[in-house]
């Protein structure tokens, strides 16, 4: 058993530019002590805490505990002195899910040790501030990969569990929650409880997906997936419209470990929903001749330079000249056409390269500056998904607000209380926003909400920036929401935990 493994210092292709840490002023000059009885907590001067999509921010004092004791002390003070706390992991939620305009932000990214790993079972125990990057970097040289990863490697375990994230394999293995065998949890009221599907199961099924509103994940045990190769076999496949994309997913999902579709949202008429699918399959034992050499970190880490020369962190500057609607129409069409060059020609690709495509160009979100972006992701049941997505795309064309990047996935339901998943498909759409277009974009999402709700679809809080009060009540079963509010009262009787998202969606 490996014990107490400290966060590895590996060179990162992209720093998490969203960390509130960077802007932290010098603690010596800025700390002021709250006038509260022991244990005292010191509140630093407020700093800017931003949504990943840059669409909202707050100025908040940010605390960065490193131990359970420190987290516990902060909760105790909050309960005694009516402080409001918003929990934050990597800050990778696109909207205001980890922003707290009216109180403290508790940034858990320094609470980040891998504690224990058992190669016989694949069970890895870690503090909740450990990132997906730490997980895969720790696991891969030992022949393991995280069972579920997001399109970026910078979320923490705590943030991933609170949103119950999904990967490109959601249709096959479910959400991350289904791979968590147990965790310890500090309830907002200050009690530490061990949770598993059998132990404190009400908390297990509600804290996972619970938006950080019931307490704080402490030590989390996740079952890692054994792998037998450093690379996977990938098939790129062009699909000329929605029908072809849906047909391919339905035909291939049983033979695929991962499936993801990129969609050119500018396509219309016969090309509505055209795009490019990447299907991938793990290699079996013995199929990778270079195993375990291929699993070494130096062979997995994303390159930091383009063509070995240009630093990847500059790449967004080259994309910037195209960041207007006609430019993006051109870029999307170019990507679609280039797909024909490699159509159906399989190749081998490293795990990190396949999984974290969105980290390939660091800071790509800056192409939206001086504006910002929102991501609007809809989940639709398989029966209505295609017609609803067609209607959504046509409606965007009518309003002349088209997504610059659209991603398609297949899903299955899971047992967590506020999960976004269902038996169907999702479409994640990135929209650019400027001060002058904000009202129009928000109005568009309100119209799209109605299409989704009419088709019995759902939304995902990790991505949300626009949802109005009353909408959650229309897509979650009433009994789930009732239970969530009951548990909130039980585990957070003084309502110390809140975020801007929670207030916007549930309290307004
Ligand atoms: C480029 C990009 C690609 C993405 N791709 C995907 C994807 O493929 N699939 C997917 O599902 N999501 C995806 N996401 C969304 C992302 O995985 C989620 O938003 C995730 O929750 C972010 O984790 P975080 O640590 O950054 O948490 P934050 O965004 O900081 O917080 C998220 C929530 O977790 C709570 N929280 C944080 N830490 C704790 C803790 N220790 N205990 C209790 N609650 C806590 C916060 O209060 C908040 O409610 C993507 C995001 C980006 C930016």
Coordinates of C-alpha atoms and ligand atoms in Angstrom, one line a residue:
X1 CA 0.0 0.0 0.0
X2 CA 1.4 3.4 -0.9
X3 CA 0.8 6.0 1.9
X4 CA 0.5 9.8 2.0
X5 CA 1.6 10.6 -1.5
X6 CA 2.2 14.4 -1.8
X7 CA 0.9 16.2 -4.9
X8 CA 3.5 15.5 -7.6
X9 CA 5.2 18.5 -9.2
X10 CA 4.9 17.7 -12.8
X11 CA 5.2 20.2 -15.6
X12 CA 1.7 21.1 -16.7
X13 CA 0.9 21.9 -20.3
X14 CA -1.7 24.4 -19.0
X15 CA -1.9 26.0 -15.7
X16 CA -5.4 26.2 -14.2
X17 CA -5.9 29.8 -15.0
X18 CA -9.1 29.8 -13.1
X19 CA -7.5 29.3 -9.7
X20 CA -8.3 32.1 -7.4
X21 CA -4.9 31.4 -5.8
X22 CA -2.9 33.4 -8.2
X23 CA -4.5 36.7 -7.3
X24 CA -4.0 36.1 -3.6
X25 CA -2.3 39.0 -2.0
X26 CA 0.5 38.5 0.4
X27 CA -1.0 37.0 3.6
X28 CA 1.3 39.0 5.9
X29 CA 0.0 42.3 4.8
X30 CA -3.6 41.5 4.1
X31 CA -4.9 39.2 6.8
X32 CA -7.4 40.6 9.1
X33 CA -8.7 38.5 12.0
X34 CA -12.4 37.9 12.5
X35 CA -13.5 39.0 15.9
X36 CA -14.8 35.6 16.9
X37 CA -14.1 33.3 19.8
X38 CA -11.7 30.4 19.3
X39 CA -10.9 28.8 17.0
X40 CA -10.2 32.1 15.3
X41 CA -10.2 32.3 11.5
X42 CA -8.4 35.0 9.6
X43 CA -10.2 36.5 6.6
X44 CA -7.9 37.8 3.8
X45 CA -9.0 40.8 1.8
X46 CA -11.5 40.0 -0.9
X47 CA -10.2 38.9 -4.2
X48 CA -11.7 38.2 -7.6
X49 CA -13.2 34.8 -7.9
X50 CA -14.3 34.0 -11.4
X51 CA -16.6 31.5 -13.2
X52 CA -14.6 29.4 -15.7
X53 CA -16.6 30.9 -18.6
X54 CA -15.7 34.4 -17.3
X55 CA -19.4 35.1 -17.2
X56 CA -19.6 36.1 -13.6
X57 CA -17.4 36.8 -10.6
X58 CA -17.4 37.9 -7.0
X59 CA -15.1 39.7 -4.7
X60 CA -14.8 37.4 -1.8
X61 CA -12.4 36.5 1.0
X62 CA -10.9 33.2 0.0
X63 CA -9.7 30.7 2.6
X64 CA -7.5 27.8 1.6
X65 CA -7.5 25.1 4.3
X66 CA -5.0 22.3 4.0
X67 CA -6.3 20.0 6.7
X68 CA -9.6 18.5 8.0
X69 CA -9.1 20.5 11.2
X70 CA -8.9 23.8 9.4
X71 CA -12.0 23.0 7.3
X72 CA -13.8 22.0 10.5
X73 CA -12.8 25.2 12.3
X74 CA -14.1 27.3 9.5
X75 CA -17.4 25.5 9.5
X76 CA -17.6 25.9 13.3
X77 CA -17.1 29.6 13.0
X78 CA -19.6 29.9 10.2
X79 CA -22.2 28.2 12.4
X80 CA -21.5 30.4 15.4
X81 CA -21.3 33.7 13.5
X82 CA -23.8 33.3 10.6
X83 CA -21.1 33.3 8.0
X84 CA -22.0 32.1 4.5
X85 CA -19.5 29.8 2.8
X86 CA -19.3 28.7 -0.9
X87 CA -17.1 25.7 -1.5
X88 CA -14.8 25.7 -4.5
X89 CA -12.5 23.1 -6.0
X90 CA -10.7 23.8 -9.3
X91 CA -13.2 26.5 -10.3
X92 CA -13.9 24.6 -13.6
X93 CA -17.7 25.1 -13.5
X94 CA -18.6 27.3 -16.5
X95 CA -21.0 29.4 -14.4
X96 CA -21.5 30.6 -10.8
X97 CA -21.5 27.2 -9.2
X98 CA -18.5 27.9 -7.0
X99 CA -18.9 31.7 -6.5
X100 CA -20.3 33.2 -3.4
X101 CA -21.0 36.9 -3.7
X102 CA -22.3 37.3 -0.1
X103 CA -19.6 35.5 1.9
X104 CA -16.5 33.5 2.0
X105 CA -15.1 31.2 -0.6
X106 CA -13.5 28.0 0.7
X107 CA -11.0 27.0 -1.9
X108 CA -10.2 23.3 -1.3
X109 CA -7.5 22.9 -3.9
X110 CA -4.7 22.9 -1.3
X111 CA -6.3 20.0 0.5
X112 CA -4.8 17.7 -2.1
X113 CA -2.9 14.6 -1.0
X114 CA -3.3 11.1 -2.4
X115 CA -3.5 9.1 0.8
X116 CA -3.5 5.4 -0.2
X117 CA -3.6 3.1 -3.2
X118 CA -4.2 -0.6 -3.4
X119 CA -3.0 -2.0 -6.7
X120 CA -4.8 -5.3 -6.0
X121 CA -8.3 -3.6 -6.0
X122 CA -7.5 -0.3 -7.8
X123 CA -9.0 1.6 -4.8
X124 CA -7.4 5.0 -4.4
X125 CA -8.1 7.2 -1.4
X126 CA -7.4 10.9 -1.7
X127 CA -8.2 14.3 -0.2
X128 CA -11.1 15.9 -2.0
X129 CA -8.9 18.7 -3.5
X130 CA -6.9 16.2 -5.5
X131 CA -7.4 16.9 -9.2
X132 CA -8.2 14.5 -12.1
X133 CA -4.7 15.5 -13.3
X134 CA -3.2 14.2 -10.1
X135 CA -5.3 11.0 -10.3
X136 CA -4.3 10.0 -13.9
X137 CA -0.7 11.0 -13.4
X138 CA -0.5 8.9 -10.3
X139 CA -2.4 6.0 -11.8
X140 CA -1.1 5.6 -15.3
X141 CA 2.5 4.5 -14.5
X142 CA 0.9 1.9 -12.2
X143 CA -1.4 0.6 -14.9
X144 CA -4.6 2.5 -13.9
X145 CA -6.8 5.3 -15.3
X146 CA -9.6 7.2 -13.6
X147 CA -12.9 5.5 -14.5
X148 CA -14.6 8.8 -15.4
X149 CA -12.9 12.0 -16.5
X150 CA -14.2 15.3 -17.8
X151 CA -12.9 17.1 -20.9
X152 CA -10.5 19.0 -18.8
X153 CA -8.1 17.5 -16.2
X154 CA -8.3 20.4 -13.7
X155 CA -11.5 19.6 -11.7
X156 CA -11.0 18.3 -8.2
X157 CA -12.6 15.2 -6.7
X158 CA -14.8 17.3 -4.5
X159 CA -16.1 19.5 -7.4
X160 CA -16.5 16.4 -9.6
X161 CA -18.6 14.6 -7.0
X162 CA -20.7 17.6 -6.2
X163 CA -21.7 17.9 -9.8
X164 CA -21.5 14.1 -10.4
X165 CA -19.6 14.6 -13.6
X166 CA -19.7 12.3 -16.6
X167 CA -17.2 11.4 -19.3
X168 CA -17.3 10.3 -22.9
X169 CA -18.1 6.8 -21.5
X170 CA -21.2 7.8 -19.6
X171 CA -23.5 5.5 -21.6
X172 CA -21.3 2.5 -20.5
X173 CA -20.0 3.2 -17.0
X174 CA -22.3 5.9 -15.6
X175 CA -21.2 9.0 -13.7
X176 CA -18.2 9.4 -11.4
X177 CA -20.4 8.8 -8.4
X178 CA -20.9 5.2 -9.4
X179 CA -17.1 4.6 -8.9
X180 CA -16.9 6.1 -5.4
X181 CA -16.8 3.2 -2.9
X182 CA -16.9 5.5 0.2
X183 CA -16.0 9.0 1.4
X184 CA -15.9 10.9 4.7
X185 CA -18.0 14.0 4.7
X186 CA -18.0 17.0 7.0
X187 CA -21.7 18.0 7.2
X188 CA -22.3 21.8 7.3
X189 CA -23.4 21.3 10.9
X190 CA -19.9 20.0 11.7
X191 CA -20.3 16.3 12.0
X192 CA -17.9 13.9 10.2
X193 CA -19.7 10.9 8.7
X194 CA -18.5 7.9 6.7
X195 CA -20.7 7.4 3.6
X196 CA -21.0 4.6 1.1
X197 CA -24.0 3.0 -0.7
X198 CA -24.7 1.1 2.6
X199 CA -23.5 3.6 5.2
X200 CA -25.4 6.9 5.6
X201 CA -26.7 6.1 2.2
X202 CA -29.1 9.1 2.1
X203 CA -26.0 11.3 2.3
X204 CA -24.0 9.2 -0.1
X205 CA -26.7 9.5 -2.8
X206 CA -27.4 13.2 -2.2
X207 CA -23.9 14.7 -1.5
X208 CA -22.8 13.2 -4.8
X209 CA -24.7 15.6 -7.1
X210 CA -25.5 17.9 -4.1
X211 CA -23.9 21.1 -5.4
X212 CA -21.7 21.4 -2.3
X213 CA -24.8 22.4 -0.3
X214 CA -24.8 19.7 2.4
X215 CA -21.2 19.7 3.5
X216 CA -17.6 19.1 2.4
X217 CA -16.2 15.9 0.9
X218 CA -13.0 15.0 2.9
X219 CA -11.4 11.7 2.0
X220 CA -12.7 10.0 -1.1
X221 CA -12.1 6.5 -2.3
X222 CA -12.4 5.9 -6.0
X223 CA -12.0 2.7 -7.9
X224 CA -9.5 3.2 -10.6
X225 CA -9.7 1.3 -13.9
X226 CA -6.9 -1.1 -14.8
X227 CA -5.4 -0.5 -18.3
X228 CA -3.0 -2.6 -20.3
X229 CA -1.7 -0.1 -22.8
X230 CA -0.6 3.5 -22.9
X231 CA -2.6 4.1 -26.1
X232 CA -6.1 3.5 -27.3
X233 CA -7.4 2.7 -30.8
X234 CA -9.3 5.7 -32.2
X235 CA -11.7 5.8 -35.2
X236 CA -12.6 9.3 -36.6
X237 CA -15.9 9.1 -38.5
X238 CA -17.6 11.9 -40.4
X239 CA -21.3 12.1 -40.1
X240 CA -23.2 14.3 -42.6
X241 CA -26.2 15.2 -40.4
X242 CA -27.9 14.4 -37.1
X243 CA -29.5 11.2 -38.4
X244 CA -26.0 9.8 -39.2
X245 CA -24.6 10.8 -35.9
X246 CA -27.4 9.3 -33.9
X247 CA -27.3 6.1 -36.0
X248 CA -23.6 5.7 -35.5
X249 CA -23.8 6.1 -31.7
X250 CA -26.7 3.6 -31.5
X251 CA -24.9 1.1 -33.7
X252 CA -21.5 1.4 -32.1
X253 CA -21.9 2.1 -28.4
X254 CA -21.8 -1.5 -27.4
X255 CA -18.4 -1.9 -29.1
X256 CA -16.9 1.4 -27.9
X257 CA -15.2 2.4 -24.6
X258 CA -15.6 6.1 -25.4
X259 CA -17.8 8.0 -27.9
X260 CA -17.9 11.7 -28.5
X261 CA -19.3 13.7 -31.4
X262 CA -18.2 17.2 -32.4
X263 CA -21.0 19.0 -34.3
X264 CA -20.7 21.9 -36.7
X265 CA -23.5 24.0 -35.3
X266 CA -23.4 26.3 -38.4
X267 CA -24.5 23.4 -40.7
X268 CA -28.1 23.8 -42.0
X269 CA -30.5 22.1 -44.4
X270 CA -29.3 18.6 -45.3
X271 CA -26.1 19.3 -43.3
X272 CA -28.0 20.1 -40.0
X273 CA -26.1 18.4 -37.2
X274 CA -23.1 17.4 -39.4
X275 CA -20.0 16.6 -37.5
X276 CA -17.2 14.2 -36.6
X277 CA -17.3 11.3 -34.2
X278 CA -14.3 9.9 -32.3
X279 CA -14.8 6.4 -31.1
X280 CA -12.1 4.7 -29.0
X281 CA -11.4 1.3 -27.6
X282 CA -9.0 0.2 -24.9
X283 CA -6.3 -2.3 -26.0
X284 CA -6.3 -5.8 -24.4
X285 CA -3.4 -7.2 -22.5
X286 CA -0.5 -7.9 -24.9
X287 CA -1.8 -5.7 -27.7
X288 CA 0.5 -2.7 -26.9
X289 CA 4.0 -3.8 -27.6
X290 CA 5.4 -0.7 -25.9
X291 CA 3.6 -1.3 -22.6
X292 CA 4.5 -0.1 -20.0
X293 CA 6.9 2.3 -21.7
X294 CA 3.9 4.1 -23.4
X295 CA 2.4 4.7 -19.9
X296 CA 5.3 6.8 -18.7
X297 CA 4.3 10.4 -18.0
X298 CA 6.7 11.8 -20.6
X299 CA 4.9 9.8 -23.2
X300 CA 1.4 10.8 -22.0
X301 CA 1.6 14.5 -21.1
X302 CA 0.2 16.9 -23.6
X303 CA 2.9 18.6 -25.6
X304 CA 3.7 22.2 -24.4
X305 CA 4.7 23.4 -27.9
X306 CA 2.9 23.3 -31.2
X307 CA 5.2 21.7 -33.9
X308 CA 7.9 21.7 -31.2
X309 CA 8.3 25.5 -31.6
X310 CA 5.3 27.7 -30.6
X311 CA 4.3 27.5 -27.0
X312 CA 0.8 26.1 -26.7
X313 CA -0.1 28.9 -24.3
X314 CA 0.2 31.3 -27.3
X315 CA -2.1 29.2 -29.6
X316 CA -5.3 31.0 -28.6
X317 CA -3.7 34.2 -30.1
X318 CA -3.7 32.5 -33.5
X319 CA -7.3 31.5 -33.1
X320 CA -8.3 35.0 -32.0
X321 CA -8.6 36.6 -35.5
X322 CA -11.3 34.0 -36.3
X323 CA -13.4 34.8 -33.2
X324 CA -16.4 36.4 -34.8
X325 CA -19.5 34.5 -36.2
X326 CA -18.3 34.4 -39.9
X327 CA -14.8 33.4 -38.8
X328 CA -16.2 30.6 -36.6
X329 CA -18.5 29.4 -39.4
X330 CA -15.4 29.1 -41.6
X331 CA -13.4 27.3 -38.9
X332 CA -16.2 24.8 -38.1
X333 CA -16.7 24.1 -41.8
X334 CA -12.9 23.7 -42.3
X335 CA -12.8 21.2 -39.4
X336 CA -15.8 19.3 -40.8
X337 CA -14.2 19.1 -44.3
X338 CA -10.8 18.1 -42.9
X339 CA -12.5 15.1 -41.2
X340 CA -12.9 13.5 -44.7
X341 CA -9.1 13.2 -45.0
X342 CA -8.9 10.7 -42.1
X343 CA -12.5 9.4 -42.3
X344 CA -12.6 5.8 -40.9
X345 CA -8.8 5.5 -40.7
X346 CA -8.1 4.3 -37.2
X347 CA -5.0 5.5 -35.3
X348 CA -3.4 5.0 -31.9
X349 CA -3.6 7.9 -29.3
X350 CA -2.4 8.3 -25.7
X351 CA -5.1 8.4 -23.0
X352 CA -4.5 12.0 -21.9
X353 CA -4.4 13.2 -25.5
X354 CA -7.8 11.6 -26.2
X355 CA -9.4 12.4 -22.9
X356 CA -8.4 16.0 -22.5
X357 CA -8.7 17.5 -25.9
X358 CA -10.0 20.7 -24.4
X359 CA -6.7 21.2 -22.5
X360 CA -4.7 20.9 -25.8
X361 CA -4.9 24.7 -26.4
X362 CA -4.4 26.3 -23.0
X363 CA -6.5 29.4 -22.4
X364 CA -8.6 28.9 -25.5
X365 CA -11.5 30.6 -23.7
X366 CA -9.6 33.9 -24.1
X367 CA -10.7 34.0 -27.7
X368 CA -14.0 35.2 -26.3
X369 CA -12.4 38.3 -24.7
X370 CA -13.1 41.1 -24.3
X371 CA -16.4 39.3 -23.9
X372 CA -17.0 35.9 -22.3
X373 CA -18.7 32.7 -22.9
X374 CA -21.5 30.5 -21.6
X375 CA -22.0 26.8 -22.1
X376 CA -25.5 25.6 -22.4
X377 CA -25.8 21.8 -22.2
X378 CA -29.1 20.0 -22.7
X379 CA -29.9 16.4 -21.8
X380 CA -32.7 14.8 -23.8
X381 CA -34.4 11.4 -23.6
X382 CA -33.5 9.1 -26.5
X383 CA -37.0 9.2 -27.8
X384 CA -37.1 12.9 -28.4
X385 CA -33.4 13.8 -28.6
X386 CA -32.9 14.1 -32.3
X387 CA -36.0 16.1 -33.1
X388 CA -35.4 18.4 -30.1
X389 CA -31.8 19.0 -31.1
X390 CA -32.8 19.8 -34.6
X391 CA -35.3 22.3 -33.3
X392 CA -32.7 23.8 -31.0
X393 CA -30.2 24.3 -33.8
X394 CA -32.8 25.7 -36.2
X395 CA -33.9 28.1 -33.5
X396 CA -30.4 29.3 -32.9
X397 CA -30.1 29.9 -36.7
X398 CA -33.3 31.9 -36.6
X399 CA -32.0 34.0 -33.8
X400 CA -28.6 34.3 -35.5
X401 CA -26.8 33.1 -32.4
X402 CA -24.9 30.0 -33.2
X403 CA -22.7 27.9 -30.9
X404 CA -19.0 28.1 -31.8
X405 CA -18.3 24.7 -30.3
X406 CA -20.9 21.9 -29.9
X407 CA -20.3 18.5 -28.4
X408 CA -22.6 15.5 -28.5
X409 CA -22.6 12.5 -26.0
X410 CA -24.7 9.5 -25.0
X411 CA -25.8 8.9 -21.4
X412 CA -27.5 6.6 -19.0
X413 CA -29.4 7.3 -15.8
X414 CA -27.8 7.0 -12.4
X415 CA -29.1 6.9 -8.8
X416 CA -28.0 10.3 -7.5
X417 CA -30.5 12.7 -6.2
X418 CA -29.9 15.8 -8.3
X419 CA -28.2 14.1 -11.3
X420 CA -28.4 15.6 -14.7
X421 CA -28.1 12.3 -16.5
X422 CA -30.8 10.2 -18.2
X423 CA -31.3 7.6 -20.8
X424 CA -30.5 9.7 -23.9
X425 CA -28.1 12.2 -25.4
X426 CA -26.7 15.6 -24.6
X427 CA -25.5 18.5 -26.6
X428 CA -23.1 21.0 -25.0
X429 CA -23.1 24.4 -26.8
X430 CA -20.6 27.2 -26.2
X431 CA -22.0 30.6 -27.0
X432 CA -20.0 33.9 -27.2
X433 CA -21.4 36.8 -25.2
X434 CA -20.6 40.5 -25.2
X435 CA -22.0 43.2 -23.1
X436 CA -24.1 44.3 -26.1
X437 CA -25.4 40.7 -26.8
X438 CA -26.0 39.5 -23.2
X439 CA -29.7 40.1 -23.2
X440 CA -30.2 38.4 -26.5
X441 CA -28.2 35.3 -25.6
X442 CA -30.0 35.0 -22.2
X443 CA -33.4 35.4 -24.0
X444 CA -32.3 32.6 -26.5
X445 CA -31.5 30.2 -23.6
X446 CA -35.0 30.9 -22.1
X447 CA -36.5 29.9 -25.4
X448 CA -34.3 26.8 -25.7
X449 CA -35.3 25.9 -22.1
X450 CA -38.9 25.6 -23.3
X451 CA -37.9 23.2 -26.1
X452 CA -35.9 21.1 -23.7
X453 CA -38.7 21.0 -21.0
X454 CA -41.4 20.2 -23.6
X455 CA -39.2 17.2 -24.6
X456 CA -38.8 16.1 -21.0
X457 CA -35.1 17.0 -21.0
X458 CA -32.8 18.2 -18.2
X459 CA -30.0 20.6 -17.6
X460 CA -26.6 20.4 -15.9
X461 CA -25.6 22.8 -13.1
X462 CA -21.8 22.5 -13.8
X463 CA -22.4 24.3 -17.0
X464 CA -25.3 26.6 -16.2
X465 CA -25.2 30.4 -16.1
X466 CA -28.7 31.4 -17.2
X467 CA -31.3 29.2 -15.4
X468 CA -34.2 31.1 -13.9
X469 CA -35.9 30.2 -10.6
X470 CA -38.7 27.7 -11.1
X471 CA -37.0 25.8 -14.0
X472 CA -35.4 23.2 -11.7
X473 CA -38.8 22.4 -10.4
X474 CA -39.9 21.6 -13.9
X475 CA -37.3 19.0 -14.7
X476 CA -36.5 17.3 -11.4
X477 CA -39.1 15.0 -9.9
X478 CA -40.9 16.8 -7.1
X479 CA -39.9 14.1 -4.6
X480 CA -36.2 14.6 -5.3
X481 CA -36.3 18.3 -4.7
X482 CA -38.3 17.8 -1.6
X483 CA -35.8 15.3 -0.3
X484 CA -32.9 17.7 -1.2
X485 CA -34.5 20.5 0.8
X486 CA -35.2 18.2 3.7
X487 CA -31.6 17.0 3.7
X488 CA -30.3 20.6 3.4
X489 CA -32.2 21.5 6.6
X490 CA -31.0 18.4 8.4
X491 CA -27.3 18.7 7.5
X492 CA -27.0 22.5 7.2
X493 CA -29.6 23.8 9.8
X494 CA -28.0 27.3 9.8
X495 CA -27.7 27.5 6.0
X496 CA -24.0 28.3 6.1
X497 CA -23.4 26.8 2.6
X498 CA -24.5 28.7 -0.4
X499 CA -23.3 29.7 -3.8
X500 CA -24.6 32.2 -6.4
X501 CA -25.9 29.3 -8.5
X502 CA -27.8 27.8 -5.5
X503 CA -29.3 31.2 -4.7
X504 CA -30.2 31.9 -8.3
X505 CA -31.9 28.6 -9.0
X506 CA -33.3 27.5 -5.6
X507 CA -33.7 30.6 -3.4
X508 CA -34.7 33.4 -5.7
Ligands
LIG1 C1 -13.1 22.7 -20.4 C2 -14.0 22.0 -19.5 C3 -14.5 20.8 -19.9 C4 -15.4 20.1 -19.1 N1 -15.9 18.8 -19.4 C5 -16.8 18.2 -18.7 C6 -17.2 16.9 -19.0 O1 -16.8 16.3 -20.0 N2 -18.1 16.3 -18.2 C7 -18.6 16.9 -17.1 O2 -19.4 16.3 -16.4 N3 -18.2 18.1 -16.7 C8 -17.3 18.8 -17.5 N4 -16.8 20.0 -17.1 C9 -17.4 20.6 -15.9 C10 -16.6 20.2 -14.6 O3 -16.2 18.9 -14.7 C11 -17.4 20.5 -13.4 O4 -17.8 21.8 -13.4 C12 -16.7 20.1 -12.1 O5 -17.7 20.2 -11.1 C13 -15.6 21.1 -11.8 O6 -14.9 20.7 -10.6 P1 -14.1 21.7 -9.8 O7 -13.2 21.0 -8.8 O8 -13.5 22.7 -10.7 O9 -15.3 22.4 -8.9 P2 -15.9 23.8 -8.8 O10 -16.3 24.3 -10.2 O11 -14.9 24.7 -8.1 O12 -17.1 23.6 -7.9 C14 -18.2 22.8 -8.4 C15 -19.2 22.4 -7.3 O13 -18.5 21.6 -6.4 C16 -18.6 22.1 -5.0 N5 -17.4 21.7 -4.3 C17 -16.1 21.9 -4.7 N6 -15.3 21.2 -3.8 C18 -16.1 20.6 -2.9 C19 -15.9 19.7 -1.8 N7 -14.6 19.4 -1.4 N8 -16.9 19.2 -1.1 C20 -18.2 19.5 -1.5 N9 -18.5 20.4 -2.5 C21 -17.5 20.9 -3.2 C22 -18.8 23.6 -5.3 O14 -19.4 24.3 -4.2 C23 -19.6 23.7 -6.5 O15 -21.0 23.5 -6.2 C24 -15.9 20.7 -17.9 C25 -15.4 22.0 -17.5 C26 -14.5 22.6 -18.3 C27 -14.0 24.0 -17.9

